[in-house]
Coordinates of C-alpha atoms in Angstrom, one line a residue:
Chain A
M3 CA 154.8 146.2 30.8
S4 CA 157.8 144.2 29.7
E5 CA 160.0 146.8 31.4
I6 CA 158.3 146.2 34.7
L7 CA 158.5 142.4 34.3
K8 CA 162.1 142.6 33.4
K9 CA 162.8 144.7 36.5
K10 CA 160.9 142.3 38.7
F11 CA 162.7 139.3 37.2
K12 CA 166.0 141.0 37.7
K13 CA 165.3 141.6 41.4
R14 CA 164.3 138.0 42.0
V15 CA 167.7 136.5 41.0
S16 CA 169.8 138.1 43.8
G17 CA 173.5 138.2 44.0
V18 CA 173.5 135.5 46.6
D19 CA 171.6 133.2 44.2
R20 CA 174.1 133.9 41.5
F21 CA 177.0 133.2 43.8
L22 CA 175.5 130.0 45.0
T23 CA 174.8 128.8 41.5
F24 CA 178.4 129.6 40.6
I25 CA 179.7 127.6 43.6
R26 CA 177.4 124.7 42.7
V27 CA 178.6 124.6 39.1
L28 CA 182.2 124.9 40.2
M29 CA 181.9 122.1 42.8
A30 CA 180.1 119.8 40.4
T31 CA 182.7 120.5 37.7
L32 CA 185.6 119.7 40.0
I33 CA 184.0 116.4 41.1
V34 CA 183.3 115.4 37.5
V35 CA 186.7 116.4 36.2
G36 CA 188.3 114.7 39.2
V37 CA 186.5 111.4 38.6
L38 CA 187.2 111.5 34.9
A39 CA 190.8 112.2 35.5
F40 CA 191.0 109.3 37.9
I41 CA 189.4 107.0 35.3
A42 CA 191.8 108.3 32.6
Q43 CA 194.7 107.8 34.9
Q44 CA 193.7 104.2 35.6
V45 CA 193.0 103.3 32.0
W46 CA 195.8 105.3 30.3
P47 CA 198.4 106.5 32.7
E48 CA 200.3 108.6 30.0
N49 CA 197.3 110.8 29.1
P50 CA 198.1 114.5 28.7
F51 CA 195.9 115.6 31.7
T52 CA 197.7 113.3 34.1
E53 CA 201.1 114.2 32.6
W54 CA 200.2 117.8 33.3
R55 CA 198.6 117.6 36.8
N56 CA 199.9 114.5 38.4
P57 CA 203.0 113.3 36.5
D58 CA 204.2 110.7 39.0
A59 CA 200.7 109.1 39.3
R60 CA 200.9 105.4 39.7
G61 CA 197.2 104.8 39.9
L62 CA 195.5 102.6 42.4
T63 CA 195.6 98.9 42.3
G64 CA 192.4 97.0 42.8
D65 CA 193.4 95.9 46.3
Q66 CA 194.2 99.4 47.3
F67 CA 190.8 100.5 46.1
K68 CA 189.1 97.8 48.0
G69 CA 191.1 98.7 51.1
L70 CA 189.9 102.3 50.8
I71 CA 186.3 101.2 50.6
V72 CA 186.6 98.8 53.6
S73 CA 188.2 101.3 55.8
G74 CA 185.7 103.9 54.7
L75 CA 182.8 101.6 55.6
S76 CA 184.1 100.7 59.0
Q77 CA 184.8 104.3 59.8
G78 CA 181.5 105.3 58.5
A79 CA 179.7 102.7 60.6
M80 CA 181.1 104.4 63.7
Y81 CA 180.0 107.8 62.4
G82 CA 176.6 106.4 61.8
L83 CA 176.3 105.0 65.4
I84 CA 177.2 108.4 66.8
A85 CA 175.1 110.3 64.3
L86 CA 172.0 108.4 65.6
G87 CA 172.3 110.1 68.9
Y88 CA 172.4 113.6 67.3
S89 CA 169.5 112.7 65.0
M90 CA 167.3 111.2 67.7
V91 CA 167.8 114.1 70.1
Y92 CA 167.1 116.5 67.3
G93 CA 164.0 114.6 66.3
V94 CA 162.6 114.7 69.8
L95 CA 163.8 118.1 71.2
G96 CA 164.7 120.0 68.0
F97 CA 168.2 121.1 69.0
I98 CA 171.7 119.7 68.3
N99 CA 173.3 118.2 71.4
F100 CA 176.9 119.0 70.8
A101 CA 177.9 117.2 73.9
H102 CA 177.1 113.9 72.2
G103 CA 180.7 113.6 70.9
E104 CA 181.8 113.7 74.5
V105 CA 179.4 111.0 75.5
F106 CA 181.1 108.9 72.8
M107 CA 184.5 109.8 74.3
V108 CA 183.3 108.8 77.7
G109 CA 182.4 105.4 76.3
T110 CA 185.9 105.0 74.7
M111 CA 187.5 106.2 77.9
S112 CA 185.6 103.8 80.2
G113 CA 186.3 101.0 77.8
W114 CA 190.0 101.8 78.1
I115 CA 189.9 101.7 81.9
T116 CA 188.1 98.4 81.9
S117 CA 190.2 96.8 79.3
E118 CA 193.4 97.9 81.2
K119 CA 192.0 96.3 84.3
L120 CA 191.0 93.1 82.4
H121 CA 194.4 93.1 80.8
D122 CA 196.1 93.3 84.2
A123 CA 193.9 90.5 85.5
G124 CA 194.8 88.3 82.5
L125 CA 191.2 87.9 81.3
W126 CA 191.9 89.9 78.2
E127 CA 194.3 87.2 76.9
S128 CA 192.6 84.1 78.3
N129 CA 189.0 85.0 77.3
F130 CA 188.8 87.9 74.9
I131 CA 185.2 87.4 73.9
L132 CA 184.1 87.7 77.5
S133 CA 186.2 90.8 78.1
L134 CA 184.8 92.3 74.9
F135 CA 181.3 91.9 76.2
V136 CA 182.4 93.3 79.6
I137 CA 183.9 96.5 78.0
I138 CA 181.0 97.0 75.7
F139 CA 178.6 96.7 78.6
V140 CA 180.6 99.1 80.7
A141 CA 180.9 101.6 77.9
I142 CA 177.2 101.4 77.2
A143 CA 176.4 101.9 80.8
T144 CA 178.8 104.8 81.2
S145 CA 177.7 106.6 78.1
T146 CA 174.0 106.1 78.8
V147 CA 174.3 107.4 82.4
T148 CA 176.4 110.4 81.1
A149 CA 173.8 111.2 78.5
V150 CA 170.9 110.9 80.9
I151 CA 172.5 113.0 83.6
T152 CA 173.3 115.7 81.0
E153 CA 169.7 115.8 80.0
R154 CA 168.5 116.0 83.6
I155 CA 170.8 118.8 84.8
A156 CA 171.6 120.7 81.6
Y157 CA 168.7 120.4 79.2
R158 CA 165.5 119.7 81.1
P159 CA 165.5 123.1 83.0
L160 CA 165.7 124.7 79.5
R161 CA 162.9 122.7 77.9
N162 CA 160.7 125.7 77.3
S163 CA 163.4 128.2 76.3
P164 CA 164.2 129.0 72.7
R165 CA 166.2 126.3 71.0
L166 CA 169.3 128.3 70.7
I167 CA 169.8 128.2 74.4
P168 CA 170.1 124.4 74.9
L169 CA 172.3 124.4 71.8
I170 CA 174.8 126.7 73.4
T171 CA 174.4 124.9 76.7
S172 CA 175.4 121.7 74.9
I173 CA 178.6 123.3 73.8
G174 CA 179.3 124.2 77.4
V175 CA 178.5 120.7 78.5
S176 CA 180.9 119.4 75.9
F177 CA 183.8 121.6 77.2
F178 CA 182.9 120.5 80.7
I179 CA 183.1 116.8 80.0
Q180 CA 186.2 117.2 77.9
N181 CA 188.0 119.1 80.7
A182 CA 186.7 116.7 83.3
A183 CA 188.3 113.9 81.4
L184 CA 191.5 115.9 81.0
G185 CA 191.6 116.5 84.7
L186 CA 190.9 113.0 85.7
F187 CA 193.1 111.1 83.2
G188 CA 195.6 113.6 82.0
P189 CA 196.5 114.8 78.5
T190 CA 198.5 111.7 77.4
S191 CA 197.2 109.3 74.8
K192 CA 196.0 106.1 76.4
G193 CA 196.4 102.8 74.5
Y194 CA 194.0 99.9 74.5
P195 CA 195.8 96.6 75.1
R196 CA 196.8 94.5 72.1
L197 CA 194.0 92.7 70.4
P198 CA 194.5 88.9 70.1
E199 CA 196.1 87.8 66.9
W200 CA 193.1 85.8 65.6
L201 CA 191.0 88.9 65.7
S202 CA 193.3 91.5 64.2
K203 CA 194.9 89.5 61.5
Q204 CA 194.2 90.2 57.8
R205 CA 191.5 87.9 56.3
S206 CA 190.5 87.5 52.7
I207 CA 186.8 87.5 52.2
L208 CA 185.5 87.4 48.6
T209 CA 188.9 88.6 47.3
V210 CA 188.8 91.6 49.7
E211 CA 191.7 91.8 52.2
I212 CA 190.2 93.0 55.4
A213 CA 191.4 93.2 59.0
G214 CA 189.4 91.2 61.4
T215 CA 188.9 94.2 63.6
K216 CA 187.1 96.0 60.8
I217 CA 184.8 93.1 60.3
L218 CA 184.0 93.2 64.0
V219 CA 183.3 96.9 63.8
M220 CA 181.0 96.5 60.9
V221 CA 179.1 93.5 62.4
V222 CA 178.6 95.1 65.8
A223 CA 177.5 98.4 64.2
A224 CA 175.1 96.7 61.9
V225 CA 173.6 94.6 64.8
S226 CA 173.2 97.7 67.0
M227 CA 171.5 99.7 64.2
A228 CA 169.2 96.8 63.5
G229 CA 168.4 96.6 67.2
L230 CA 167.7 100.3 67.4
W231 CA 165.5 100.2 64.3
Y232 CA 163.5 97.4 65.9
L233 CA 163.2 99.4 69.1
V234 CA 162.0 102.5 67.4
E235 CA 159.7 100.9 64.8
R236 CA 158.3 97.9 66.5
T237 CA 157.9 98.6 70.2
Q238 CA 155.6 100.7 72.3
T239 CA 158.6 102.7 73.6
G240 CA 159.7 103.5 70.1
R241 CA 156.3 104.5 69.1
A242 CA 156.1 106.8 72.1
M243 CA 159.4 108.3 71.1
R244 CA 158.1 109.0 67.6
A245 CA 154.9 110.4 69.0
V246 CA 156.8 112.8 71.3
A247 CA 159.0 113.8 68.3
E248 CA 155.9 114.7 66.3
D249 CA 153.9 116.6 68.9
K250 CA 154.8 116.7 72.6
E251 CA 151.6 118.3 73.8
I252 CA 149.3 115.7 72.1
A253 CA 151.6 112.9 73.1
S254 CA 151.1 114.0 76.7
L255 CA 147.4 114.1 76.3
M256 CA 147.4 110.6 74.8
G257 CA 148.9 109.4 78.1
I258 CA 152.6 109.3 77.2
N259 CA 155.0 110.4 79.8
V260 CA 157.0 112.9 77.8
N261 CA 159.8 113.5 80.3
R262 CA 160.4 109.7 80.6
T263 CA 160.4 109.3 76.9
I264 CA 162.9 112.1 76.4
V265 CA 165.2 110.4 79.0
I266 CA 164.9 107.1 77.2
T267 CA 165.8 108.9 73.9
F268 CA 168.9 110.3 75.5
G269 CA 169.7 107.0 77.0
V270 CA 169.4 105.0 73.8
G271 CA 171.4 107.6 71.9
G272 CA 174.1 107.4 74.7
A273 CA 174.1 103.6 74.4
M274 CA 174.7 103.8 70.7
A275 CA 177.6 106.3 71.3
G276 CA 179.0 103.8 73.9
V277 CA 179.0 101.0 71.4
G278 CA 180.6 103.4 68.9
G279 CA 183.2 104.3 71.5
I280 CA 184.3 100.8 72.0
L281 CA 184.5 100.1 68.3
W282 CA 186.7 103.2 68.0
G283 CA 188.9 102.0 70.8
L284 CA 189.3 98.6 69.2
L285 CA 190.0 100.1 65.8
F286 CA 192.4 102.9 66.7
R287 CA 193.5 101.5 70.1
S288 CA 194.1 105.0 71.6
V289 CA 192.0 107.5 73.4
T290 CA 192.6 111.0 74.8
H291 CA 190.2 113.6 76.2
M292 CA 189.9 115.1 72.7
T293 CA 188.8 111.8 71.1
G294 CA 185.2 112.9 71.1
F295 CA 185.7 116.2 69.3
L296 CA 186.4 115.4 65.7
P297 CA 184.3 112.2 65.5
G298 CA 181.5 114.1 67.2
I299 CA 181.6 116.9 64.7
K300 CA 181.8 114.4 61.8
A301 CA 178.9 112.4 63.1
F302 CA 176.9 115.6 63.3
T303 CA 177.9 116.2 59.7
A304 CA 176.8 112.7 58.9
A305 CA 173.4 113.3 60.6
V306 CA 173.0 116.5 58.5
V307 CA 174.1 114.7 55.3
G308 CA 171.6 112.0 55.9
G309 CA 168.8 114.4 56.8
I310 CA 168.7 115.3 60.4
G311 CA 165.9 113.8 62.5
N312 CA 165.8 110.8 60.2
M313 CA 167.4 107.6 61.7
G314 CA 167.9 105.7 58.5
G315 CA 169.4 108.9 57.1
A316 CA 171.9 109.1 60.0
M317 CA 173.1 105.6 59.4
A318 CA 173.4 106.1 55.7
G319 CA 174.9 109.5 56.1
G320 CA 177.6 108.0 58.4
V321 CA 178.5 105.3 55.9
F322 CA 178.4 107.8 53.1
L323 CA 180.6 110.3 54.9
G324 CA 183.1 107.6 56.0
S325 CA 183.4 106.3 52.5
A326 CA 183.7 109.7 51.0
E327 CA 186.5 110.8 53.2
S328 CA 188.3 107.6 52.6
I329 CA 187.9 107.4 48.8
A330 CA 187.5 111.0 47.6
P331 CA 191.1 112.1 48.4
M332 CA 192.5 109.4 46.2
V333 CA 189.9 109.4 43.5
I334 CA 189.0 113.0 43.1
L335 CA 191.8 115.1 44.6
E336 CA 194.9 113.2 43.7
P337 CA 194.2 113.1 39.9
L338 CA 193.6 116.9 40.1
G339 CA 197.2 117.3 41.4
V340 CA 196.3 118.4 44.9
P341 CA 199.3 117.9 47.1
G342 CA 199.3 115.9 50.3
V343 CA 195.9 114.3 49.7
S344 CA 196.1 111.8 52.5
Q345 CA 196.0 114.7 55.0
L346 CA 192.8 116.1 53.6
K347 CA 190.3 113.6 55.0
D348 CA 188.8 116.1 57.4
A349 CA 188.6 118.8 54.7
V350 CA 186.8 116.3 52.5
A351 CA 184.3 115.4 55.2
F352 CA 183.3 119.0 55.7
T353 CA 183.3 119.7 52.0
V354 CA 180.7 116.9 51.7
L355 CA 178.7 118.8 54.3
V356 CA 178.9 122.0 52.2
L357 CA 178.0 120.1 49.1
V358 CA 174.9 118.6 50.6
L359 CA 173.8 121.9 52.0
L360 CA 174.3 123.5 48.6
F361 CA 172.5 120.8 46.6
K362 CA 169.9 119.3 49.0
P363 CA 169.7 121.3 52.2
S364 CA 167.3 118.8 53.8
G365 CA 169.9 116.0 53.5
L366 CA 170.1 112.9 51.3
F367 CA 167.1 111.2 52.9
G368 CA 165.7 114.3 54.5
E369 CA 161.9 114.6 54.7
R370 CA 159.9 117.6 55.4
L371 CA 159.9 118.4 59.1
S372 CA 156.8 117.6 61.0
Q373 CA 154.0 120.0 60.9
E374 CA 155.0 121.5 64.2
D375 CA 156.7 124.9 63.7
R376 CA 160.3 124.3 64.6
A377 CA 161.3 127.9 64.7
Chain B
M14 CA 128.9 110.4 93.4
S15 CA 129.3 112.1 90.0
L16 CA 132.0 111.0 87.6
L17 CA 133.2 114.6 87.0
E18 CA 132.5 117.5 89.4
I19 CA 133.4 121.0 88.5
E20 CA 133.2 123.5 91.3
N21 CA 133.3 127.2 90.8
L22 CA 135.8 126.9 87.9
Q23 CA 137.4 130.1 86.8
I24 CA 140.0 130.7 84.1
T25 CA 141.3 134.2 83.4
F26 CA 143.6 135.2 80.5
G27 CA 145.0 138.6 81.3
G28 CA 141.9 140.6 82.2
L29 CA 139.5 138.3 80.3
D30 CA 137.4 135.8 82.1
A31 CA 137.4 132.9 79.7
L32 CA 135.3 130.8 82.1
S33 CA 133.7 131.9 85.4
N34 CA 131.5 130.4 88.0
L35 CA 131.3 127.2 86.2
D36 CA 129.6 124.7 88.5
F37 CA 128.2 121.4 87.3
A38 CA 128.5 117.7 87.5
I39 CA 128.5 114.9 85.0
E40 CA 127.1 111.5 85.9
E41 CA 128.5 108.2 84.8
G42 CA 126.9 107.1 81.5
E43 CA 125.6 110.5 80.5
I44 CA 126.1 112.2 77.2
V45 CA 126.3 116.0 77.8
S46 CA 126.6 118.6 75.1
V47 CA 128.3 121.9 75.7
I48 CA 127.1 124.5 73.3
G49 CA 127.5 128.2 72.9
P50 CA 128.5 130.9 70.4
N51 CA 132.1 131.2 69.3
G52 CA 134.4 132.4 72.0
A53 CA 132.1 131.2 74.7
G54 CA 134.9 129.2 76.4
K55 CA 133.9 125.7 75.4
T56 CA 137.3 124.5 74.3
T57 CA 138.9 126.3 77.2
F58 CA 136.7 124.2 79.4
F59 CA 138.0 121.0 77.7
N60 CA 141.6 122.3 78.0
A61 CA 141.1 122.8 81.7
I62 CA 139.7 119.3 82.3
S63 CA 142.5 117.6 80.2
G64 CA 145.2 119.6 82.1
M65 CA 146.4 121.8 79.2
I66 CA 145.5 125.0 81.0
P67 CA 145.7 125.4 84.8
P68 CA 142.5 127.0 86.1
T69 CA 142.8 130.3 87.9
S70 CA 140.6 129.1 90.7
G71 CA 138.0 126.4 91.4
E72 CA 138.2 122.6 91.5
I73 CA 137.9 119.8 89.1
I74 CA 137.2 116.4 90.7
F75 CA 137.3 113.3 88.6
D76 CA 136.0 110.1 90.2
G77 CA 136.6 111.5 93.7
E78 CA 140.1 112.8 93.1
S79 CA 141.2 116.3 92.1
V80 CA 143.0 116.6 88.8
L81 CA 144.4 120.0 89.4
G82 CA 148.2 120.2 89.2
L83 CA 148.5 116.8 87.4
D84 CA 150.3 116.5 84.1
P85 CA 148.1 115.8 81.1
N86 CA 149.4 112.2 80.8
Q87 CA 148.5 111.6 84.4
I88 CA 145.0 112.8 83.8
T89 CA 144.7 110.6 80.8
E90 CA 145.9 107.7 82.9
M91 CA 143.1 108.5 85.4
G92 CA 140.6 108.0 82.5
I93 CA 139.9 111.2 80.6
A94 CA 140.6 111.3 76.9
R95 CA 139.8 114.0 74.3
T96 CA 139.8 114.9 70.7
F97 CA 140.6 118.2 69.1
Q98 CA 138.6 120.8 67.2
N99 CA 141.5 121.2 64.8
V100 CA 142.5 117.6 64.2
R101 CA 145.9 116.8 65.8
L102 CA 147.1 113.3 64.9
F103 CA 150.7 112.1 64.7
P104 CA 150.8 112.7 61.0
N105 CA 153.9 110.7 60.1
M106 CA 152.9 107.6 62.0
T107 CA 150.6 105.0 60.5
V108 CA 146.9 104.8 61.4
L109 CA 147.5 101.6 63.4
E110 CA 150.5 103.1 65.2
N111 CA 148.5 106.2 66.1
V112 CA 146.1 104.0 68.0
M113 CA 148.7 101.7 69.3
V114 CA 150.8 104.4 70.8
S115 CA 147.8 105.9 72.6
Q116 CA 147.6 102.7 74.7
H117 CA 151.0 103.7 76.2
C118 CA 149.7 104.5 79.6
R119 CA 147.9 101.1 79.8
T120 CA 150.9 99.0 78.9
S121 CA 153.9 98.1 81.0
Q122 CA 156.6 97.0 78.5
L123 CA 160.1 98.3 79.0
V124 CA 163.2 98.6 76.8
V125 CA 164.7 95.5 78.5
G126 CA 161.8 93.3 77.5
A127 CA 162.1 94.3 73.8
L128 CA 165.9 93.7 74.0
F129 CA 165.6 90.2 75.2
Q130 CA 162.3 89.4 73.4
T131 CA 160.7 88.1 76.5
K132 CA 157.4 86.2 76.3
A133 CA 155.6 88.9 78.2
F134 CA 156.8 91.5 75.7
K135 CA 155.6 89.6 72.7
K136 CA 152.3 88.8 74.3
E137 CA 151.7 92.5 75.2
E138 CA 152.7 93.7 71.8
K139 CA 150.2 91.3 70.3
E140 CA 147.5 92.5 72.6
I141 CA 148.2 96.1 71.8
R142 CA 147.9 95.4 68.1
E143 CA 144.7 93.4 68.5
R144 CA 143.1 96.0 70.7
A145 CA 144.0 98.7 68.2
E146 CA 142.5 96.7 65.3
E147 CA 139.4 96.1 67.4
I148 CA 139.0 99.8 68.1
L149 CA 139.4 100.7 64.5
S150 CA 136.9 98.1 63.3
F151 CA 134.3 100.1 65.3
F152 CA 134.2 102.5 62.5
G153 CA 133.0 99.9 60.1
T154 CA 134.8 99.7 56.8
R155 CA 136.3 103.2 57.0
L156 CA 139.6 102.4 58.8
V157 CA 140.5 98.8 57.9
G158 CA 142.7 96.8 55.6
Y159 CA 145.4 98.8 53.7
R160 CA 144.4 102.0 55.5
L161 CA 145.9 100.6 58.7
D162 CA 149.5 101.0 57.3
Q163 CA 148.9 104.4 55.7
P164 CA 150.5 107.4 57.4
A165 CA 147.8 109.5 59.1
F166 CA 148.5 112.5 56.9
A167 CA 147.3 110.6 53.9
L168 CA 143.8 110.2 55.3
S169 CA 140.7 112.1 54.2
Y170 CA 139.4 114.7 56.6
A171 CA 136.5 112.7 57.9
N172 CA 138.8 109.7 58.4
R173 CA 141.2 111.8 60.4
R174 CA 138.3 112.8 62.7
R175 CA 137.4 109.1 63.1
L176 CA 141.0 108.2 63.8
E177 CA 141.2 110.9 66.5
I178 CA 138.2 109.3 68.2
A179 CA 139.8 105.9 67.9
R180 CA 143.0 107.3 69.4
A181 CA 141.1 108.7 72.3
M182 CA 139.3 105.4 72.8
A183 CA 142.6 103.6 72.9
T184 CA 143.6 105.3 76.1
Q185 CA 140.7 103.3 77.7
P186 CA 139.0 106.3 79.2
R187 CA 135.9 106.5 81.3
L188 CA 135.2 110.1 80.2
L189 CA 135.5 111.0 76.6
L190 CA 135.6 114.7 75.6
L191 CA 134.8 115.2 71.9
D192 CA 135.5 118.7 70.5
E193 CA 133.3 119.3 67.5
P194 CA 133.5 115.7 66.2
V195 CA 131.4 116.4 63.1
A196 CA 132.8 119.8 62.1
G197 CA 133.4 119.8 58.3
M198 CA 131.7 116.5 57.6
N199 CA 129.0 116.1 55.0
P200 CA 125.5 115.3 56.1
I201 CA 125.8 111.5 55.4
E202 CA 129.1 111.3 57.4
T203 CA 127.5 113.4 60.2
A204 CA 124.5 111.1 60.5
E205 CA 126.9 108.1 60.6
L206 CA 129.0 109.6 63.3
T207 CA 126.0 110.7 65.3
A208 CA 124.9 107.1 65.5
L209 CA 128.4 106.1 66.5
I210 CA 128.4 108.5 69.4
G211 CA 125.4 106.7 70.9
R212 CA 127.1 103.4 70.4
L213 CA 130.2 104.7 72.1
R214 CA 128.3 105.0 75.3
D215 CA 126.1 101.9 74.9
E216 CA 128.8 99.5 73.8
W217 CA 132.0 100.9 75.2
G218 CA 130.5 102.4 78.4
F219 CA 132.1 105.8 78.0
T220 CA 130.6 108.9 79.6
I221 CA 130.7 111.6 76.9
V222 CA 131.0 115.3 76.9
I223 CA 130.6 116.8 73.4
I224 CA 131.1 120.3 72.1
E225 CA 129.1 120.8 69.0
H226 CA 127.6 123.5 66.8
D227 CA 125.4 121.2 64.7
M228 CA 122.1 121.4 66.6
K229 CA 120.8 118.3 64.9
V230 CA 123.6 116.3 66.3
V231 CA 123.1 117.9 69.7
R232 CA 119.4 117.0 69.7
D233 CA 120.0 113.5 68.6
V234 CA 122.8 112.5 71.0
S235 CA 122.5 114.5 74.2
D236 CA 120.8 113.6 77.5
R237 CA 121.6 117.1 78.7
V238 CA 122.8 120.4 77.2
V239 CA 124.9 123.0 78.9
V240 CA 125.0 126.5 77.3
L241 CA 128.0 128.7 77.8
D242 CA 128.1 132.4 76.8
H243 CA 131.1 134.6 77.6
G244 CA 132.5 131.9 79.9
V245 CA 129.3 131.8 82.0
P246 CA 126.8 129.0 82.0
I247 CA 123.5 130.5 81.0
A248 CA 121.2 127.5 80.8
Q249 CA 121.2 123.8 81.2
G250 CA 118.7 121.0 80.8
S251 CA 117.2 118.9 78.1
Y252 CA 117.5 119.9 74.5
D253 CA 113.9 121.1 74.3
D254 CA 114.2 123.2 77.4
V255 CA 117.4 124.8 76.3
S256 CA 116.3 125.4 72.7
T257 CA 113.3 127.4 73.8
N258 CA 115.1 129.3 76.6
P259 CA 115.0 133.0 75.8
D260 CA 118.5 133.6 77.2
V261 CA 120.0 131.0 74.9
I262 CA 118.2 132.5 71.8
E263 CA 119.4 135.9 72.8
A264 CA 123.0 134.6 73.1
Y265 CA 122.9 133.1 69.7
L266 CA 120.8 135.7 67.8
G267 CA 121.2 138.8 69.9
R268 CA 118.6 141.0 71.6
P269 CA 115.7 141.9 69.4
V270 CA 115.9 145.6 68.5
E271 CA 112.9 147.6 69.2
A272 CA 111.1 148.6 66.1
K273 CA 112.0 152.2 65.0
R274 CA 109.2 154.5 64.7

């Protein structure tokens, strides 16, 4: 009997399982060793491990560390805003809308056009607050319209096809929008006009040195997320969105116009991407037709990290991913002696994705999917 | 004029006639039971009225207007609501939200109102909540207090059934279709719900069509009983007429076999 049991047990632990366990242990060890080495390097710079791996380490000053956190948070806030769009569409329709990064780019691009015009007209200098509202409004409008049109012409005809088909379509839409922007505005990088001194100057808040722009980014992102939370949790429209996400057929039988609700979902997701686009423009002050690509993929990563389909998770995932890609290179990779760590932001972001998929595939805040079979 | 008129309704799946030659009318204020053995087409009949399945031929007229070709949400807006044999709530939404969201087609608020917190928005939101609480209080002490904020998946089976009825009530229908409302309930709960079905008509003014296997319930609630078998109506009339009808007994019990010699 024991022979049979042994055989069965042997079969159950497959090679893939063993490999995954090995990777899990390896990754966990690397992170722990990296953090320990970082602490050691901060406390006792001449310790043997640091001498061996990273001899010319100077460690991080407190201000540098705070700076990393601040830039991580502001970057993460933008990822969160974009990730919401991925997560909401996934929640309602069950596919990843890869064109969402392009919706974000359209927002940044329209913000650039408007801000150029406002700059030429002189309003940018004389009344920056007003022009800020104008560009945010224009970006929200453009992104919302783009998202809604995409839904109407690309996804609605495919509503009843297998989910892989709209997914692939969304990649096509993404290329289409990218190349449309390339054709319309050319490949050069376009710069936003200079921000007024009072906004962009460094401020010191609670001993943290922080650029005013980053404060603006975080405040606007927080306000938008709070607004979205209110919309989804506390209004009839939001309840309809959640009902459609749970069961479209029943939602329809309970008198909810499913098509309209889906359009609203795309529109709201687009609006969030538009806000994110303006914040991106203000923070990095440049935009090309490729601007949407990497932030789009990273925001998708953030949505998966937070648990896709979960809005709170998308926001938290964005902030987590932004912070991780800002902090991890200096805190984990540098003490391990990896060369050129400041170039490794993107690698870190996607490693975070791999780690989350290895350890908790449903995401940090992922819940079980709704009863409906999503296959 | 009848509230619901069904003319020569036929539904075919492949070669199978799920419903055929169905012809009858439901008057305002009636409680009609639809009974029949398993597979008789009762639920298909509900699916056709609520717009989930397009009929192969025939006509369904609600309040003088055809419902054929309309989306389910438009039919609900006209005033037909239903529950399901296998309870289908929005499991991750709270009890109160389940009822609130079902008032969607009777409300008019837009995103813009919520954005600027207009007076009209706040007023309507308050009304939606109050109406939902009023509907839930219809079930006595079963769905009140802390239960309101529980997610629907946390409810007991009987409470899920009650919530489903509450949700259908929230769409403010004129015609309420109940698909096996007491299935799986214990005798006490069944008696309680039977009483509620009568009150649904008397106090809320709904016309009710009910599919039910529990003959005690059918006897207690219905003004009229329609019997389906293999998609064909074989009898209709009062409970007493139908229950003694030989065709009905045959459909349920089979033809008596001649004694072997």
